[in-house]
JSON list of C-alpha atoms in Angstrom, two decimals:
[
{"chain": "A", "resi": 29, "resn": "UNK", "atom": "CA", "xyz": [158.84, -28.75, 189.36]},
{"chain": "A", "resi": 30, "resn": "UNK", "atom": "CA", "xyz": [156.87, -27.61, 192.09]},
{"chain": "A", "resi": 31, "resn": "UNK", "atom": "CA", "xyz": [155.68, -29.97, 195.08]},
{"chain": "A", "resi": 32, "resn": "UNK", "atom": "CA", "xyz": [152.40, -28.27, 197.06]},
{"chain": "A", "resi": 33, "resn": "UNK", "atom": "CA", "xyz": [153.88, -30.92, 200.06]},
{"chain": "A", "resi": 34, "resn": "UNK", "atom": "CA", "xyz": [157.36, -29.57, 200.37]},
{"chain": "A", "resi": 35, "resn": "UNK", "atom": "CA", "xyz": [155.30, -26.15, 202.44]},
{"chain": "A", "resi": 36, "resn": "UNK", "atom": "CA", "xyz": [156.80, -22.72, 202.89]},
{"chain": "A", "resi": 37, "resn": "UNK", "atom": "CA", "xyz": [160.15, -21.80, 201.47]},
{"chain": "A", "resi": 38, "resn": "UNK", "atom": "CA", "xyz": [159.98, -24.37, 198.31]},
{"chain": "A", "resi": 39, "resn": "UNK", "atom": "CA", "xyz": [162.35, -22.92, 195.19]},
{"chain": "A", "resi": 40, "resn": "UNK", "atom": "CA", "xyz": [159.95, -22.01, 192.85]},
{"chain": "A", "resi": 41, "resn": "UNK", "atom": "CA", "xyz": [161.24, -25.19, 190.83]},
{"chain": "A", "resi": 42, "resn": "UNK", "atom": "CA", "xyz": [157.94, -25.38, 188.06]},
{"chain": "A", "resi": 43, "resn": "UNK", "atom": "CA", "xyz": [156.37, -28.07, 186.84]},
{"chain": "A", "resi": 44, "resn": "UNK", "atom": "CA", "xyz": [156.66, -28.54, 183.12]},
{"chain": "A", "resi": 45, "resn": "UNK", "atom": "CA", "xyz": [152.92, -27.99, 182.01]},
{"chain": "A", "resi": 46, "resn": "UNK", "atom": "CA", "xyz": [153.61, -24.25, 183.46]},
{"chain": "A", "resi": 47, "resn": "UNK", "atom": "CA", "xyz": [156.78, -23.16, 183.04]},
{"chain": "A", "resi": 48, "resn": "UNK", "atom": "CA", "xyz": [159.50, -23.68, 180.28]},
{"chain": "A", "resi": 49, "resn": "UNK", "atom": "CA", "xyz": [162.60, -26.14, 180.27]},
{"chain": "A", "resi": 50, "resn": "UNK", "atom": "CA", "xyz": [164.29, -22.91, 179.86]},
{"chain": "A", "resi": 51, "resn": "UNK", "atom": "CA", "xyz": [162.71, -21.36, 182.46]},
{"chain": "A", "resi": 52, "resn": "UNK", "atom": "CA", "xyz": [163.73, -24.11, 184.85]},
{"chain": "A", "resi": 53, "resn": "UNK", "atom": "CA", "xyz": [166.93, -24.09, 183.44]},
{"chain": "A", "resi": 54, "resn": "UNK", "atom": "CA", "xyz": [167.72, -20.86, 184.09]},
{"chain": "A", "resi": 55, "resn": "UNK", "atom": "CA", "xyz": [166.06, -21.15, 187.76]},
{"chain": "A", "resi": 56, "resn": "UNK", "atom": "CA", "xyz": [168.57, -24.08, 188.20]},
{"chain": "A", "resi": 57, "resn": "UNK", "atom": "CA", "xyz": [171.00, -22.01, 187.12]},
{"chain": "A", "resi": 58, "resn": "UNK", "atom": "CA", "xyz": [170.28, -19.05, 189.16]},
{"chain": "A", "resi": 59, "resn": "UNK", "atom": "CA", "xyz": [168.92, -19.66, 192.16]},
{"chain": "A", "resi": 60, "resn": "UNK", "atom": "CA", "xyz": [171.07, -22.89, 192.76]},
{"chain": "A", "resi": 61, "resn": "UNK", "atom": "CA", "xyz": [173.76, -22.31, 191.15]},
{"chain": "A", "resi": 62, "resn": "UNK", "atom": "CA", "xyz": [174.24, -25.42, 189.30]},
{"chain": "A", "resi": 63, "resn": "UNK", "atom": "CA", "xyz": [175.95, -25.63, 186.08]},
{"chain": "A", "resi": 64, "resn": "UNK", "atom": "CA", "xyz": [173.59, -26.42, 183.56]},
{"chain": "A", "resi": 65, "resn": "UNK", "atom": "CA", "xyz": [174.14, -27.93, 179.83]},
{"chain": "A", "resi": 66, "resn": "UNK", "atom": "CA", "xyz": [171.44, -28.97, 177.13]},
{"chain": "A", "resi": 67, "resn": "UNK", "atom": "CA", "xyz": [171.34, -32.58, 176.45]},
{"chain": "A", "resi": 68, "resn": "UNK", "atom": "CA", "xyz": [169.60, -34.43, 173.64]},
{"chain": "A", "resi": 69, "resn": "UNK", "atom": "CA", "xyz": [166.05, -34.06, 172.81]},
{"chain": "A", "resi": 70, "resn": "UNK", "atom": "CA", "xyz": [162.87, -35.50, 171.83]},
{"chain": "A", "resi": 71, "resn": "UNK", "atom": "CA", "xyz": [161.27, -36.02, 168.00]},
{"chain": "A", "resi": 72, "resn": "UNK", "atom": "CA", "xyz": [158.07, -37.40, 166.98]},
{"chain": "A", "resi": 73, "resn": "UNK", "atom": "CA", "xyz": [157.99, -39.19, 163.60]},
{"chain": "A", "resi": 74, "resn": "UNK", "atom": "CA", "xyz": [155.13, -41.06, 162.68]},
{"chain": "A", "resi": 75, "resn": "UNK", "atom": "CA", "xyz": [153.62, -40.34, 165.91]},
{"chain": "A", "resi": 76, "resn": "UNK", "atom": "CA", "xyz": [156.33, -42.10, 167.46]},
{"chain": "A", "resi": 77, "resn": "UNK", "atom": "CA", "xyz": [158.98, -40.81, 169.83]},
{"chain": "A", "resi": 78, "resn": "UNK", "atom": "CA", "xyz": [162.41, -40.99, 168.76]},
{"chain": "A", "resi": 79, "resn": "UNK", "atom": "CA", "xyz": [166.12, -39.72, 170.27]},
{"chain": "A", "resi": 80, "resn": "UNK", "atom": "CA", "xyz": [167.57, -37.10, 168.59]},
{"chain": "A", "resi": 81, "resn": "UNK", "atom": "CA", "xyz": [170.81, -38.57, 168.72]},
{"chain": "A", "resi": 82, "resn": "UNK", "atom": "CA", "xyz": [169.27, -40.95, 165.85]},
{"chain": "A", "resi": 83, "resn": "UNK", "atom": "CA", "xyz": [169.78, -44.27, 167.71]},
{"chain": "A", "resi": 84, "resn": "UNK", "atom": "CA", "xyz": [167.00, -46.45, 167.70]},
{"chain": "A", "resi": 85, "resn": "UNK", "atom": "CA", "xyz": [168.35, -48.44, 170.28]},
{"chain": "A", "resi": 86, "resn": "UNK", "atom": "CA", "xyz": [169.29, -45.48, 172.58]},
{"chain": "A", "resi": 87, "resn": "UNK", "atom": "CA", "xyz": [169.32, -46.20, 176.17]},
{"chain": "A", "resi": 88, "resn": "UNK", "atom": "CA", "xyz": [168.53, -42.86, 177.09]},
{"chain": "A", "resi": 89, "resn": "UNK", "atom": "CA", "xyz": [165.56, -41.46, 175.06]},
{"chain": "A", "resi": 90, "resn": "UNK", "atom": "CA", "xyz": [166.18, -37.34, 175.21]},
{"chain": "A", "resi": 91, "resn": "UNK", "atom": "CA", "xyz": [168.12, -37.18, 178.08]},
{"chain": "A", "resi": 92, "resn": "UNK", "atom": "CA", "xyz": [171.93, -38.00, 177.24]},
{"chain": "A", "resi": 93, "resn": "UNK", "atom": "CA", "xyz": [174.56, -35.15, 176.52]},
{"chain": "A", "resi": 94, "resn": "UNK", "atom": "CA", "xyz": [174.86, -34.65, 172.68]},
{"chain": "A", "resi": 95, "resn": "UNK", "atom": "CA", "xyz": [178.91, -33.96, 172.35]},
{"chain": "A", "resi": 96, "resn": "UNK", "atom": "CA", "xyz": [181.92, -35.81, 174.24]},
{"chain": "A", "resi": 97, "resn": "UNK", "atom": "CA", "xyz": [182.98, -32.42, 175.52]},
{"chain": "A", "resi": 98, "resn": "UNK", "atom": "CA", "xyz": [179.68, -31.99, 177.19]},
{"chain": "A", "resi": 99, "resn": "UNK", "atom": "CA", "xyz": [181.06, -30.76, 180.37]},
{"chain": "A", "resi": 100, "resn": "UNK", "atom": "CA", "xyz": [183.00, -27.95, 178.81]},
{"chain": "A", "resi": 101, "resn": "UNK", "atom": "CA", "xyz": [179.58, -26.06, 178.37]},
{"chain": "A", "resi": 102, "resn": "UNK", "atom": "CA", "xyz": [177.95, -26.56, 181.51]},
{"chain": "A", "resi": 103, "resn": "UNK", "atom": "CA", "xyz": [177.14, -23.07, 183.03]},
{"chain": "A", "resi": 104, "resn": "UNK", "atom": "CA", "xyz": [175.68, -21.17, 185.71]},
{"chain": "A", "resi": 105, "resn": "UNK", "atom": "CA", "xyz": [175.78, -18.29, 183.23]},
{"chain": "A", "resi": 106, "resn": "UNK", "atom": "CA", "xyz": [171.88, -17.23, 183.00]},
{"chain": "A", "resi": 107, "resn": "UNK", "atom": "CA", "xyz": [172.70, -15.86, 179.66]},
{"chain": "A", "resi": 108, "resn": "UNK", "atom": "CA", "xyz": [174.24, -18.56, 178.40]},
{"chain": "A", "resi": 109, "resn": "UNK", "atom": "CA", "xyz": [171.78, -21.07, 179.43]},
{"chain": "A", "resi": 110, "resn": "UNK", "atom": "CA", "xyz": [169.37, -19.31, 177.79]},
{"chain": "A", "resi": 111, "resn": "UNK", "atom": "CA", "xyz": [171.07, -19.22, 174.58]},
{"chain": "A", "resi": 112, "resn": "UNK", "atom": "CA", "xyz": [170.83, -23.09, 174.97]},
{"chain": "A", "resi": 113, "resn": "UNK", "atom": "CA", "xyz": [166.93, -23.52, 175.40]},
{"chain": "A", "resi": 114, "resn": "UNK", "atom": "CA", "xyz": [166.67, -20.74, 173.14]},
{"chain": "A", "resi": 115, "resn": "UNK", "atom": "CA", "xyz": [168.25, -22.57, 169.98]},
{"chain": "A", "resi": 116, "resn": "UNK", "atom": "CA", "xyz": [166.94, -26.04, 171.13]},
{"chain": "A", "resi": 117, "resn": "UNK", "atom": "CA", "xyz": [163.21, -25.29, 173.44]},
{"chain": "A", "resi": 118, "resn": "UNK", "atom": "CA", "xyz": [162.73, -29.17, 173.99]},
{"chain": "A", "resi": 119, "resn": "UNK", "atom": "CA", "xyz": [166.36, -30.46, 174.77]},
{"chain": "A", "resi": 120, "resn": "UNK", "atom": "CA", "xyz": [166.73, -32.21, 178.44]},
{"chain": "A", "resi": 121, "resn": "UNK", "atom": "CA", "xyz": [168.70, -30.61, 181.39]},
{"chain": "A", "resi": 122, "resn": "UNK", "atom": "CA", "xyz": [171.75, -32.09, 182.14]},
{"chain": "A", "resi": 123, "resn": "UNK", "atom": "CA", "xyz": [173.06, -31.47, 185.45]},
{"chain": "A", "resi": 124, "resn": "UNK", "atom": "CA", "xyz": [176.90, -32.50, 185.69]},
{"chain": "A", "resi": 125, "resn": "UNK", "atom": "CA", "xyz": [178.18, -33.68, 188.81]},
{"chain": "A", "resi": 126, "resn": "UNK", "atom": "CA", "xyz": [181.46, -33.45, 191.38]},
{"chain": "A", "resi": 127, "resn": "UNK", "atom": "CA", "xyz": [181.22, -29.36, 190.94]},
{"chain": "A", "resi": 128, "resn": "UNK", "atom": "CA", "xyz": [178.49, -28.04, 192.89]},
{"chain": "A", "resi": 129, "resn": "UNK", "atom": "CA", "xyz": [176.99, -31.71, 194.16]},
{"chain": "A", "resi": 130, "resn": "UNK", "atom": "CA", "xyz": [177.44, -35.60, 193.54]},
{"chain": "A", "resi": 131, "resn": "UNK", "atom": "CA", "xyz": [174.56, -37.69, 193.65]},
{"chain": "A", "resi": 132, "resn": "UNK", "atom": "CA", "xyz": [174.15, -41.38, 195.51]},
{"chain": "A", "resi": 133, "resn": "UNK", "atom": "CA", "xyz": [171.86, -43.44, 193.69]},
{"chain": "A", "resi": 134, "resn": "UNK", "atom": "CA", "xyz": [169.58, -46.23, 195.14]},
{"chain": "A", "resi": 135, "resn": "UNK", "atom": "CA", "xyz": [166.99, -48.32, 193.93]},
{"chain": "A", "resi": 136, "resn": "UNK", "atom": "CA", "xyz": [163.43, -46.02, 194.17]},
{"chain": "A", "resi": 137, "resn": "UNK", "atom": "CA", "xyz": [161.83, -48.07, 196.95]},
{"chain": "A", "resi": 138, "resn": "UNK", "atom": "CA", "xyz": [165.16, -48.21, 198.87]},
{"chain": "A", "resi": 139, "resn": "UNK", "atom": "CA", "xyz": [165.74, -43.97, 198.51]},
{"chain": "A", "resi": 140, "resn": "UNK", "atom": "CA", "xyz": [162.00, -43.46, 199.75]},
{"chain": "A", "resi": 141, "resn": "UNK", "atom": "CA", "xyz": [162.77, -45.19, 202.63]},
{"chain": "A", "resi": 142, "resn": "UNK", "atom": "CA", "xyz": [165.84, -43.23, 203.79]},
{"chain": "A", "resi": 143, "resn": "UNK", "atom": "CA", "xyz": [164.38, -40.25, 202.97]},
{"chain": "A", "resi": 144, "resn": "UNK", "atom": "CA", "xyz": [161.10, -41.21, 205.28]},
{"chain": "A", "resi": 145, "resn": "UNK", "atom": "CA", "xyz": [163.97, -42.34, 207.91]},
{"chain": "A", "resi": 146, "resn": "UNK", "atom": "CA", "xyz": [166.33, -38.89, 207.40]},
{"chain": "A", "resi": 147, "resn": "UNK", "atom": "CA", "xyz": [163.13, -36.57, 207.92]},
{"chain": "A", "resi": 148, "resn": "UNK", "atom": "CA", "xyz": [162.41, -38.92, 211.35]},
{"chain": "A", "resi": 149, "resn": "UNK", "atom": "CA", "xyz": [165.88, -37.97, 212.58]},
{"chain": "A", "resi": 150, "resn": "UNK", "atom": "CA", "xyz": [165.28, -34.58, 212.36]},
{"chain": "A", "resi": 151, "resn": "UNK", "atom": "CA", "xyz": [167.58, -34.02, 209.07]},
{"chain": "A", "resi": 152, "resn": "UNK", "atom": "CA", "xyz": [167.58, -31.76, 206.18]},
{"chain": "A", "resi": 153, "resn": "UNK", "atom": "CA", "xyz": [168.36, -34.28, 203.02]},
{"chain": "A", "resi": 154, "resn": "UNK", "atom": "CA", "xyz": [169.49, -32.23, 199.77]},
{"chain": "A", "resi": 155, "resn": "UNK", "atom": "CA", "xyz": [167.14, -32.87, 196.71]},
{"chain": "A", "resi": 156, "resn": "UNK", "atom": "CA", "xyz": [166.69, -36.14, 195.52]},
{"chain": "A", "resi": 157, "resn": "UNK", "atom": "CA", "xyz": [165.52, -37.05, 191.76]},
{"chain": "A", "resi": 158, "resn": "UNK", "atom": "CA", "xyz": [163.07, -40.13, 191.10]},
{"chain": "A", "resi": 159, "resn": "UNK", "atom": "CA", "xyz": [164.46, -41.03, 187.82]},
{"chain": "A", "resi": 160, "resn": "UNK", "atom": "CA", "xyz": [162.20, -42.83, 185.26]},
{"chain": "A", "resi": 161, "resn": "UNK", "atom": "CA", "xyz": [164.32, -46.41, 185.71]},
{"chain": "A", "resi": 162, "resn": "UNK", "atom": "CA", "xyz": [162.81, -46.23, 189.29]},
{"chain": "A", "resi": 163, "resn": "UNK", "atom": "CA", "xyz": [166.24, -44.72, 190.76]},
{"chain": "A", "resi": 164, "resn": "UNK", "atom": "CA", "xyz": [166.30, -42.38, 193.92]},
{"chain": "A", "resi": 165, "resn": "UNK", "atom": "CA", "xyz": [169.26, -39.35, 193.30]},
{"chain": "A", "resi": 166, "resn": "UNK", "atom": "CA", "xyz": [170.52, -38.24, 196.85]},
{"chain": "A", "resi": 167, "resn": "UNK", "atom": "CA", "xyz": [172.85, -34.99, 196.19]},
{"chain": "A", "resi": 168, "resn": "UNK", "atom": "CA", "xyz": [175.10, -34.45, 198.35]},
{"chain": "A", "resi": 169, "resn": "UNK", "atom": "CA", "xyz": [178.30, -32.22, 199.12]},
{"chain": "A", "resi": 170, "resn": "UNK", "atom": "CA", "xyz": [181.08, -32.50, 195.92]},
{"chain": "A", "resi": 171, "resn": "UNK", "atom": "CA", "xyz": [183.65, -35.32, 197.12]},
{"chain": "A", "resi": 172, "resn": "UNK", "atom": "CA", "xyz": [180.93, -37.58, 198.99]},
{"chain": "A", "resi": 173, "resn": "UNK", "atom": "CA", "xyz": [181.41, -40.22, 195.59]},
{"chain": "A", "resi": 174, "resn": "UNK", "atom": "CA", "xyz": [184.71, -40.73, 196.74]},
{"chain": "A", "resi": 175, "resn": "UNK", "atom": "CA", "xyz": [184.26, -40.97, 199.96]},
{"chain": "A", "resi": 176, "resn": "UNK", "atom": "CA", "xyz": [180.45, -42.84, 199.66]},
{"chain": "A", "resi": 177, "resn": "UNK", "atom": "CA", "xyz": [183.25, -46.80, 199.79]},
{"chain": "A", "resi": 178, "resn": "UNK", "atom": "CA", "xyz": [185.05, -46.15, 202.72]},
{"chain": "A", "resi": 179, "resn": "UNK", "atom": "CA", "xyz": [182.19, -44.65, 204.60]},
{"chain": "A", "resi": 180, "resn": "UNK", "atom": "CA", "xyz": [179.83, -48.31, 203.78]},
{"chain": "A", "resi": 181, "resn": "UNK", "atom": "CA", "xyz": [183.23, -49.67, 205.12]},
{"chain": "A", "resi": 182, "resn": "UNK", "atom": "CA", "xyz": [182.89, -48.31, 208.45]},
{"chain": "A", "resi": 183, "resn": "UNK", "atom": "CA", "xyz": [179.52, -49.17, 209.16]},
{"chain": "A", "resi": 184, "resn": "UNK", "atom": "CA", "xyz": [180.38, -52.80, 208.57]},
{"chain": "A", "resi": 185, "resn": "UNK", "atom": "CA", "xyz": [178.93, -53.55, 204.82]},
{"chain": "A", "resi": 186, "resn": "UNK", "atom": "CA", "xyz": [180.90, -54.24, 201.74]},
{"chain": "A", "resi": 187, "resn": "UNK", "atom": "CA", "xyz": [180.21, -51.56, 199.14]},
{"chain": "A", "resi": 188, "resn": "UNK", "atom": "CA", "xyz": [179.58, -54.44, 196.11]},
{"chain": "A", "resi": 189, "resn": "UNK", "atom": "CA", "xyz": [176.99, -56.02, 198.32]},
{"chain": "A", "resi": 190, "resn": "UNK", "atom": "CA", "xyz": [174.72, -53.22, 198.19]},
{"chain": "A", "resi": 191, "resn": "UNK", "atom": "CA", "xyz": [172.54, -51.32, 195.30]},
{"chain": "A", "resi": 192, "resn": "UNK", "atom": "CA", "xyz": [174.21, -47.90, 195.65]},
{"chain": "A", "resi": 193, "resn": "UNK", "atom": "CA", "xyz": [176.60, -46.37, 193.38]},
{"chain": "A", "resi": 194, "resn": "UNK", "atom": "CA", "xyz": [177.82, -42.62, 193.15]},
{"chain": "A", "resi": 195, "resn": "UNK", "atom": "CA", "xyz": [177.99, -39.68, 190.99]},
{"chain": "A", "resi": 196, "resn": "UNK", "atom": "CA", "xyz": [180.60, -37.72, 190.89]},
{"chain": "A", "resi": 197, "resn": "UNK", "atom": "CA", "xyz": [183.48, -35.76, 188.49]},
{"chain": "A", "resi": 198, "resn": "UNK", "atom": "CA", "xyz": [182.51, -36.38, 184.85]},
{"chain": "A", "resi": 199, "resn": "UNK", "atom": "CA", "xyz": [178.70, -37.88, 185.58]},
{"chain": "A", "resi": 200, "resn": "UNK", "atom": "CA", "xyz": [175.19, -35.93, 185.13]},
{"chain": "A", "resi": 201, "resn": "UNK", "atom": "CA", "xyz": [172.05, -36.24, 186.67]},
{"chain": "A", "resi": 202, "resn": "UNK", "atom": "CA", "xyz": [168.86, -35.88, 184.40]},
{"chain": "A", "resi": 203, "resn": "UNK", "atom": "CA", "xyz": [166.78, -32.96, 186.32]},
{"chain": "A", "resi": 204, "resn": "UNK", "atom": "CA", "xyz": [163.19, -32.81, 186.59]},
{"chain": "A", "resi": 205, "resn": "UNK", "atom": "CA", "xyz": [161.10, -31.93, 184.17]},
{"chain": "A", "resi": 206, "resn": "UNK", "atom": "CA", "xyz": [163.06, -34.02, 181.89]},
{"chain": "A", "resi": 207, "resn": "UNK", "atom": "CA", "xyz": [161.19, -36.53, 179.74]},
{"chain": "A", "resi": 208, "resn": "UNK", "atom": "CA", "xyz": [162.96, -39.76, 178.71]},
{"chain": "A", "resi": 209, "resn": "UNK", "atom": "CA", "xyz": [161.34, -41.26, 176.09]},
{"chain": "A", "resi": 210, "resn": "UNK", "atom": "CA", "xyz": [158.48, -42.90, 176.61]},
{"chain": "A", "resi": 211, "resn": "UNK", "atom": "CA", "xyz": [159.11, -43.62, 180.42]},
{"chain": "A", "resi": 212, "resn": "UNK", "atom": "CA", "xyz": [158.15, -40.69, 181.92]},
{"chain": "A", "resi": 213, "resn": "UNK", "atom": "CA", "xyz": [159.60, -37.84, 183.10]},
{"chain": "A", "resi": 214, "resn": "UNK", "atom": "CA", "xyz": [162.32, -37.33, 185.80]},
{"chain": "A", "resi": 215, "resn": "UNK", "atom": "CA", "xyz": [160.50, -36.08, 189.21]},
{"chain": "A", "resi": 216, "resn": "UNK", "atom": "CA", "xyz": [161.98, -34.93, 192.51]},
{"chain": "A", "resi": 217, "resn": "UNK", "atom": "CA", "xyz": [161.07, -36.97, 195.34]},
{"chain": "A", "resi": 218, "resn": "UNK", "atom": "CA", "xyz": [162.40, -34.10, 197.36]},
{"chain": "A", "resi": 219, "resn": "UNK", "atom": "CA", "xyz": [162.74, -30.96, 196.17]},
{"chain": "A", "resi": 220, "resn": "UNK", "atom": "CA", "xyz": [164.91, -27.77, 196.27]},
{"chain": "A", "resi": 221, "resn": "UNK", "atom": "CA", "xyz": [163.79, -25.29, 198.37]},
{"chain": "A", "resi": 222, "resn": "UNK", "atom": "CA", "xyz": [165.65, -23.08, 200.98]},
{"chain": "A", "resi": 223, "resn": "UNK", "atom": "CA", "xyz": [166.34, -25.46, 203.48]},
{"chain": "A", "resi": 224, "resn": "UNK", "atom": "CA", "xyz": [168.13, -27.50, 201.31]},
{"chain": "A", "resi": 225, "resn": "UNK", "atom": "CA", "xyz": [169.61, -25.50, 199.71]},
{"chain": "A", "resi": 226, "resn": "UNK", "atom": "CA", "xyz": [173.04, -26.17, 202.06]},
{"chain": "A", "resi": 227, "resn": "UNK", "atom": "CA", "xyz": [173.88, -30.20, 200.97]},
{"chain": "A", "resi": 228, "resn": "UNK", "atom": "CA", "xyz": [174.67, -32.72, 203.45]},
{"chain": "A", "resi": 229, "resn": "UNK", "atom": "CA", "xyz": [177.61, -34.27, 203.56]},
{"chain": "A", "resi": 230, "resn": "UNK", "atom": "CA", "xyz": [177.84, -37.88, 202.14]},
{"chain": "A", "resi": 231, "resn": "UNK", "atom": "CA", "xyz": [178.34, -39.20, 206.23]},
{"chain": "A", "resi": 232, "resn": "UNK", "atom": "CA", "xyz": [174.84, -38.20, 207.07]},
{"chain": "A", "resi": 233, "resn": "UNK", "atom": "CA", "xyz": [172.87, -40.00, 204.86]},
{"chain": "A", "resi": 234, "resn": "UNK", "atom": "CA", "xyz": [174.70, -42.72, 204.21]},
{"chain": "A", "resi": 235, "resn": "UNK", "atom": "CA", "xyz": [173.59, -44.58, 206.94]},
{"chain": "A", "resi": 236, "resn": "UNK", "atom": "CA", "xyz": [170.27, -44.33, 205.99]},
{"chain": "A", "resi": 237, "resn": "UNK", "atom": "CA", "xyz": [171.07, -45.37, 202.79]},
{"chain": "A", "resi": 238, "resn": "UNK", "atom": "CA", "xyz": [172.50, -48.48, 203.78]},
{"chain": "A", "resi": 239, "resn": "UNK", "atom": "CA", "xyz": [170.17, -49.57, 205.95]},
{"chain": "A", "resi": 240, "resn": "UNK", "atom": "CA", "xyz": [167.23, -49.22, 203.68]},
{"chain": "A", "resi": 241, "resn": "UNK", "atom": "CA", "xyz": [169.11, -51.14, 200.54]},
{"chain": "A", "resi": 242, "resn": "UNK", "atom": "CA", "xyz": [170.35, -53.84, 202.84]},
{"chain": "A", "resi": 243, "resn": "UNK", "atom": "CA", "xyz": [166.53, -54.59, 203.94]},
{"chain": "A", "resi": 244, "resn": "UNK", "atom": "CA", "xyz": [166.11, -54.47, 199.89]},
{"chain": "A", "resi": 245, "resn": "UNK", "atom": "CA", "xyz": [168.60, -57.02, 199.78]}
]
């Protein structure tokens, strides 16, 4: 998904009204390098939008992994994430993390307010994902989950006192363009381009990230 404000040197990372979810897959795929996997997709019936998972009830509308051995088929291959989009055009992409990335999730309001304070100290944040339950998606190097507890430790504040939890080995991230039901699509709040495209480790935006959920508090 493209953003005209991230300036010279954005990804070419489309936005969905011109460019395939298999095209963005495949960019994903290629000039990231993130493993990939087709999730679940949307159906209209009755001019209503339904899971294809067949839950009425599902929580996540067209964006969940469709097999418990999801995992096993993420891929950087480019011609095997084709195949995916290619036999399924509308499914969601599913980006799994503790491989290339984890993720540290924040309420929205919280994540745009590290990011604004990251960018005023002169750091480079990864991406980050504005999910549709108002969510902000820092990644961040593979191992940061782990190490997300101890490091709120050290800066004085007890890890179940504040909104942030972590992604890591055997979680997924719903990447933009991604539509979940009828909330909206995922968006990135920042995007790739190159000079993200080396994550931070989980110690430099964790304080950030802290500070901005406890004022949330």
């Amino acid at each position: 998904m493209t953003d005209t404000s991230a300036g010279p040197g954005a990804a070419q990372i489309p936005h969905q009204r011109t460019e395939s979810l298999l095209e963005t897959a495949v960019r994903y795929a290629d000039e990231r390098r993130w493993d990939v996997v087709a999730g679940s997709w949307l159906e209209t019936i009755g001019g209503l939008l339904f899971c294809s998972c067949g839950d009425g009830s599902c929580p996540a509308p067209g964006a969940h992994p469709t097999r418990p051995d999801w995992a096993t088929l993420a891929t950087r291959s480019v011609r095997a994430v084709r195949g995916m989009w290619q036999r399924r055009p509308t499914a969601s992409i599913l980006l799994p993390a503790g491989r290339t990335f984890d993720a540290l999730s924040v309420p929205e309001g919280a994540g745009l307010l590290a990011l604004a304070r990251i960018q005023r100290m002169g750091l480079i944040p990864g991406p980050v994902i504005r999910t549709t339950d108002r969510r902000a998606q820092f990644f961040v190097l593979p191992g940061g989950a782990a190490k997300a507890p101890d490091l709120l430790r050290r800066l004085g504040w007890y890890p179940a006192s504040l909104d942030l939890s972590s992604l890591g080995e055997g979680r997924y991230v719903t990447a933009p363009p991604t539509r979940v039901g009828t909330r909206g699509a995922a968006q990135w709040a920042a995007p790739p381009t190159l000079a993200n495209r080396w994550l931070p480790d989980a110690e430099e935006v964790i304080p950030a990230l802290a500070y901005a959920c406890g004022r949330d508090r």
